[in-house]
Amino acid sequence: MNWRYEQTALALCTLAFTGTMVARLVVSPLVPEITTQFGVTNGTVGLALSGMWLTYALAQFPSGVLGDRYGERRV
């Protein structure tokens, strides 16, 4: 791999990670608006958010195993 490719791949991965993290974290400040718009309780929204984070956490282990098994590939 040449240096230019590595820089581009790193920049794209950083941008993708930042975008997905912002998308996950932006939900919490919106809980009051979500409860009003959809007519649900804070507990219901909290349960949904807990499910999202639990799924994310449980996916980390299999993702790591798959990454180790298949190794690095060109993006």
CSV table of N, CA and C in Angstrom, one decimal:
chain,number,residue,atom,x,y,z
A,1,MET,N,0.8,-1.2,0.0
A,1,MET,CA,0.0,0.0,0.0
A,1,MET,C,0.9,1.2,0.0
A,2,ASN,N,0.5,2.2,-0.8
A,2,ASN,CA,1.2,3.4,-0.7
A,2,ASN,C,0.7,4.4,0.3
A,3,TRP,N,1.4,5.4,0.6
A,3,TRP,CA,1.1,6.3,1.7
A,3,TRP,C,-0.2,7.1,1.4
A,4,ARG,N,-0.4,7.5,0.2
A,4,ARG,CA,-1.6,8.2,-0.2
A,4,ARG,C,-2.9,7.4,0.1
A,5,TYR,N,-2.9,6.1,-0.3
A,5,TYR,CA,-4.0,5.3,-0.1
A,5,TYR,C,-4.3,5.1,1.4
A,6,GLU,N,-3.3,5.0,2.2
A,6,GLU,CA,-3.5,4.8,3.7
A,6,GLU,C,-4.1,6.0,4.3
A,7,GLN,N,-3.6,7.2,3.8
A,7,GLN,CA,-4.2,8.5,4.4
A,7,GLN,C,-5.6,8.6,4.0
A,8,THR,N,-6.0,8.3,2.8
A,8,THR,CA,-7.3,8.4,2.3
A,8,THR,C,-8.2,7.4,3.1
A,9,ALA,N,-7.8,6.2,3.2
A,9,ALA,CA,-8.5,5.2,3.9
A,9,ALA,C,-8.8,5.6,5.4
A,10,LEU,N,-7.7,6.1,6.0
A,10,LEU,CA,-7.9,6.5,7.4
A,10,LEU,C,-8.8,7.7,7.5
A,11,ALA,N,-8.7,8.6,6.6
A,11,ALA,CA,-9.6,9.8,6.7
A,11,ALA,C,-11.1,9.3,6.5
A,12,LEU,N,-11.3,8.4,5.5
A,12,LEU,CA,-12.7,8.0,5.3
A,12,LEU,C,-13.2,7.2,6.5
A,13,CYS,N,-12.4,6.3,7.1
A,13,CYS,CA,-12.8,5.6,8.2
A,13,CYS,C,-13.1,6.5,9.4
A,14,THR,N,-12.3,7.5,9.6
A,14,THR,CA,-12.5,8.4,10.7
A,14,THR,C,-13.8,9.2,10.5
A,15,LEU,N,-14.1,9.6,9.3
A,15,LEU,CA,-15.3,10.3,8.9
A,15,LEU,C,-16.5,9.5,9.1
A,16,ALA,N,-16.4,8.2,8.7
A,16,ALA,CA,-17.6,7.3,8.9
A,16,ALA,C,-17.8,7.0,10.4
A,17,PHE,N,-16.8,6.8,11.1
A,17,PHE,CA,-16.9,6.6,12.6
A,17,PHE,C,-17.6,7.8,13.2
A,18,THR,N,-17.1,9.0,12.9
A,18,THR,CA,-17.6,10.2,13.5
A,18,THR,C,-19.1,10.4,13.2
A,19,GLY,N,-19.4,10.1,11.9
A,19,GLY,CA,-20.8,10.3,11.5
A,19,GLY,C,-21.7,9.3,12.2
A,20,THR,N,-21.3,8.0,12.4
A,20,THR,CA,-22.2,7.1,13.0
A,20,THR,C,-22.3,7.4,14.5
A,21,MET,N,-21.2,7.8,15.1
A,21,MET,CA,-21.2,8.1,16.6
A,21,MET,C,-22.1,9.3,16.8
A,22,VAL,N,-22.0,10.3,16.0
A,22,VAL,CA,-22.9,11.5,16.2
A,22,VAL,C,-24.4,11.1,16.0
A,23,ALA,N,-24.6,10.2,15.0
A,23,ALA,CA,-26.0,9.8,14.8
A,23,ALA,C,-26.5,9.0,16.0
A,24,ARG,N,-25.7,8.3,16.7
A,24,ARG,CA,-26.1,7.5,17.9
A,24,ARG,C,-26.3,8.5,19.1
A,25,LEU,N,-25.4,9.4,19.2
A,25,LEU,CA,-25.5,10.3,20.4
A,25,LEU,C,-26.5,11.4,20.3
A,26,VAL,N,-26.9,11.8,19.1
A,26,VAL,CA,-27.8,12.9,19.0
A,26,VAL,C,-29.2,12.5,19.5
A,27,VAL,N,-29.5,11.3,19.6
A,27,VAL,CA,-30.9,10.9,20.0
A,27,VAL,C,-31.2,11.3,21.5
A,28,SER,N,-30.3,11.1,22.4
A,28,SER,CA,-30.6,11.4,23.8
A,28,SER,C,-31.1,12.9,24.0
A,29,PRO,N,-30.5,13.9,23.5
A,29,PRO,CA,-31.0,15.2,23.7
A,29,PRO,C,-32.4,15.4,23.1
A,30,LEU,N,-32.8,14.6,22.2
A,30,LEU,CA,-34.1,14.7,21.5
A,30,LEU,C,-35.2,13.9,22.2
A,31,VAL,N,-34.9,13.3,23.3
A,31,VAL,CA,-35.9,12.5,24.0
A,31,VAL,C,-37.2,13.3,24.3
A,32,PRO,N,-37.1,14.5,24.9
A,32,PRO,CA,-38.3,15.2,25.2
A,32,PRO,C,-39.2,15.5,23.9
A,33,GLU,N,-38.5,15.8,22.8
A,33,GLU,CA,-39.3,16.0,21.6
A,33,GLU,C,-39.9,14.7,21.1
A,34,ILE,N,-39.2,13.6,21.2
A,34,ILE,CA,-39.7,12.3,20.7
A,34,ILE,C,-40.9,11.9,21.6
A,35,THR,N,-40.8,12.1,22.9
A,35,THR,CA,-42.0,11.7,23.7
A,35,THR,C,-43.2,12.5,23.4
A,36,THR,N,-43.0,13.8,23.1
A,36,THR,CA,-44.1,14.7,22.7
A,36,THR,C,-44.7,14.3,21.3
A,37,GLN,N,-43.8,14.1,20.4
A,37,GLN,CA,-44.3,13.8,19.0
A,37,GLN,C,-45.0,12.5,18.9
A,38,PHE,N,-44.5,11.5,19.5
A,38,PHE,CA,-45.0,10.1,19.4
A,38,PHE,C,-45.9,9.7,20.5
A,39,GLY,N,-46.1,10.5,21.5
A,39,GLY,CA,-47.0,10.2,22.6
A,39,GLY,C,-46.6,9.0,23.4
A,40,VAL,N,-45.3,8.9,23.6
A,40,VAL,CA,-44.8,7.7,24.4
A,40,VAL,C,-44.1,8.3,25.7
A,41,THR,N,-43.9,7.4,26.6
A,41,THR,CA,-43.3,7.8,27.9
A,41,THR,C,-41.8,7.8,27.8
A,42,ASN,N,-41.1,8.5,28.8
A,42,ASN,CA,-39.7,8.5,28.8
A,42,ASN,C,-39.2,7.1,29.0
A,43,GLY,N,-39.9,6.2,29.7
A,43,GLY,CA,-39.5,4.8,29.9
A,43,GLY,C,-39.4,4.1,28.6
A,44,THR,N,-40.4,4.3,27.8
A,44,THR,CA,-40.5,3.6,26.5
A,44,THR,C,-39.3,4.0,25.6
A,45,VAL,N,-39.0,5.3,25.6
A,45,VAL,CA,-37.9,5.8,24.8
A,45,VAL,C,-36.6,5.3,25.4
A,46,GLY,N,-36.5,5.2,26.7
A,46,GLY,CA,-35.3,4.7,27.4
A,46,GLY,C,-35.1,3.2,27.1
A,47,LEU,N,-36.2,2.5,27.0
A,47,LEU,CA,-36.1,1.1,26.7
A,47,LEU,C,-35.6,0.9,25.2
A,48,ALA,N,-36.1,1.7,24.3
A,48,ALA,CA,-35.7,1.6,22.9
A,48,ALA,C,-34.2,2.0,22.8
A,49,LEU,N,-33.8,3.0,23.5
A,49,LEU,CA,-32.4,3.4,23.4
A,49,LEU,C,-31.5,2.3,24.1
A,50,SER,N,-31.9,1.7,25.2
A,50,SER,CA,-31.2,0.7,25.8
A,50,SER,C,-31.0,-0.5,24.9
A,51,GLY,N,-32.1,-0.8,24.1
A,51,GLY,CA,-32.0,-1.9,23.2
A,51,GLY,C,-31.0,-1.6,22.1
A,52,MET,N,-31.0,-0.4,21.6
A,52,MET,CA,-30.0,0.0,20.6
A,52,MET,C,-28.6,-0.2,21.1
A,53,TRP,N,-28.3,0.3,22.3
A,53,TRP,CA,-27.0,0.2,22.8
A,53,TRP,C,-26.6,-1.2,23.2
A,54,LEU,N,-27.5,-2.0,23.6
A,54,LEU,CA,-27.3,-3.4,24.0
A,54,LEU,C,-26.9,-4.1,22.7
A,55,THR,N,-27.7,-3.9,21.6
A,55,THR,CA,-27.4,-4.5,20.3
A,55,THR,C,-26.0,-4.1,19.8
A,56,TYR,N,-25.7,-2.9,20.0
A,56,TYR,CA,-24.4,-2.4,19.5
A,56,TYR,C,-23.3,-3.1,20.3
A,57,ALA,N,-23.5,-3.2,21.6
A,57,ALA,CA,-22.5,-3.8,22.5
A,57,ALA,C,-22.3,-5.3,22.2
A,58,LEU,N,-23.4,-6.0,22.0
A,58,LEU,CA,-23.3,-7.4,21.7
A,58,LEU,C,-22.7,-7.7,20.3
A,59,ALA,N,-22.8,-6.7,19.4
A,59,ALA,CA,-22.2,-6.9,18.0
A,59,ALA,C,-20.7,-6.8,18.0
A,60,GLN,N,-20.2,-6.2,19.1
A,60,GLN,CA,-18.7,-5.9,19.1
A,60,GLN,C,-17.9,-7.2,19.0
A,61,PHE,N,-18.3,-8.2,19.8
A,61,PHE,CA,-17.5,-9.4,19.9
A,61,PHE,C,-17.5,-10.1,18.6
A,62,PRO,N,-18.7,-10.4,18.0
A,62,PRO,CA,-18.6,-11.1,16.7
A,62,PRO,C,-17.9,-10.3,15.6
A,63,SER,N,-18.1,-9.0,15.6
A,63,SER,CA,-17.4,-8.2,14.7
A,63,SER,C,-15.9,-8.3,14.8
A,64,GLY,N,-15.4,-8.4,16.0
A,64,GLY,CA,-13.9,-8.5,16.2
A,64,GLY,C,-13.4,-9.9,15.7
A,65,VAL,N,-14.2,-10.9,16.0
A,65,VAL,CA,-13.9,-12.3,15.6
A,65,VAL,C,-13.8,-12.3,14.0
A,66,LEU,N,-14.8,-11.8,13.4
A,66,LEU,CA,-14.8,-11.8,11.9
A,66,LEU,C,-13.7,-10.9,11.4
A,67,GLY,N,-13.4,-9.8,12.0
A,67,GLY,CA,-12.2,-9.0,11.6
A,67,GLY,C,-10.9,-9.8,11.7
A,68,ASP,N,-10.8,-10.5,12.8
A,68,ASP,CA,-9.6,-11.3,13.0
A,68,ASP,C,-9.5,-12.5,12.0
A,69,ARG,N,-10.6,-13.1,11.7
A,69,ARG,CA,-10.7,-14.2,10.8
A,69,ARG,C,-10.3,-13.9,9.4
A,70,TYR,N,-10.9,-12.8,8.9
A,70,TYR,CA,-10.7,-12.4,7.5
A,70,TYR,C,-9.6,-11.4,7.3
A,71,GLY,N,-9.1,-10.8,8.3
A,71,GLY,CA,-7.9,-9.9,8.2
A,71,GLY,C,-8.2,-8.6,7.4
A,72,GLU,N,-7.1,-7.9,7.2
A,72,GLU,CA,-7.1,-6.7,6.4
A,72,GLU,C,-7.4,-6.9,4.9
A,73,ARG,N,-8.1,-6.1,4.4
A,73,ARG,CA,-8.4,-6.1,2.9
A,73,ARG,C,-8.4,-4.7,2.4
A,74,ARG,N,-8.1,-4.5,1.2
A,74,ARG,CA,-8.2,-3.1,0.6
A,74,ARG,C,-9.6,-2.6,0.7
A,75,VAL,N,-9.7,-1.4,1.1
A,75,VAL,CA,-11.1,-0.8,1.2
A,75,VAL,C,-11.6,-0.5,-0.2
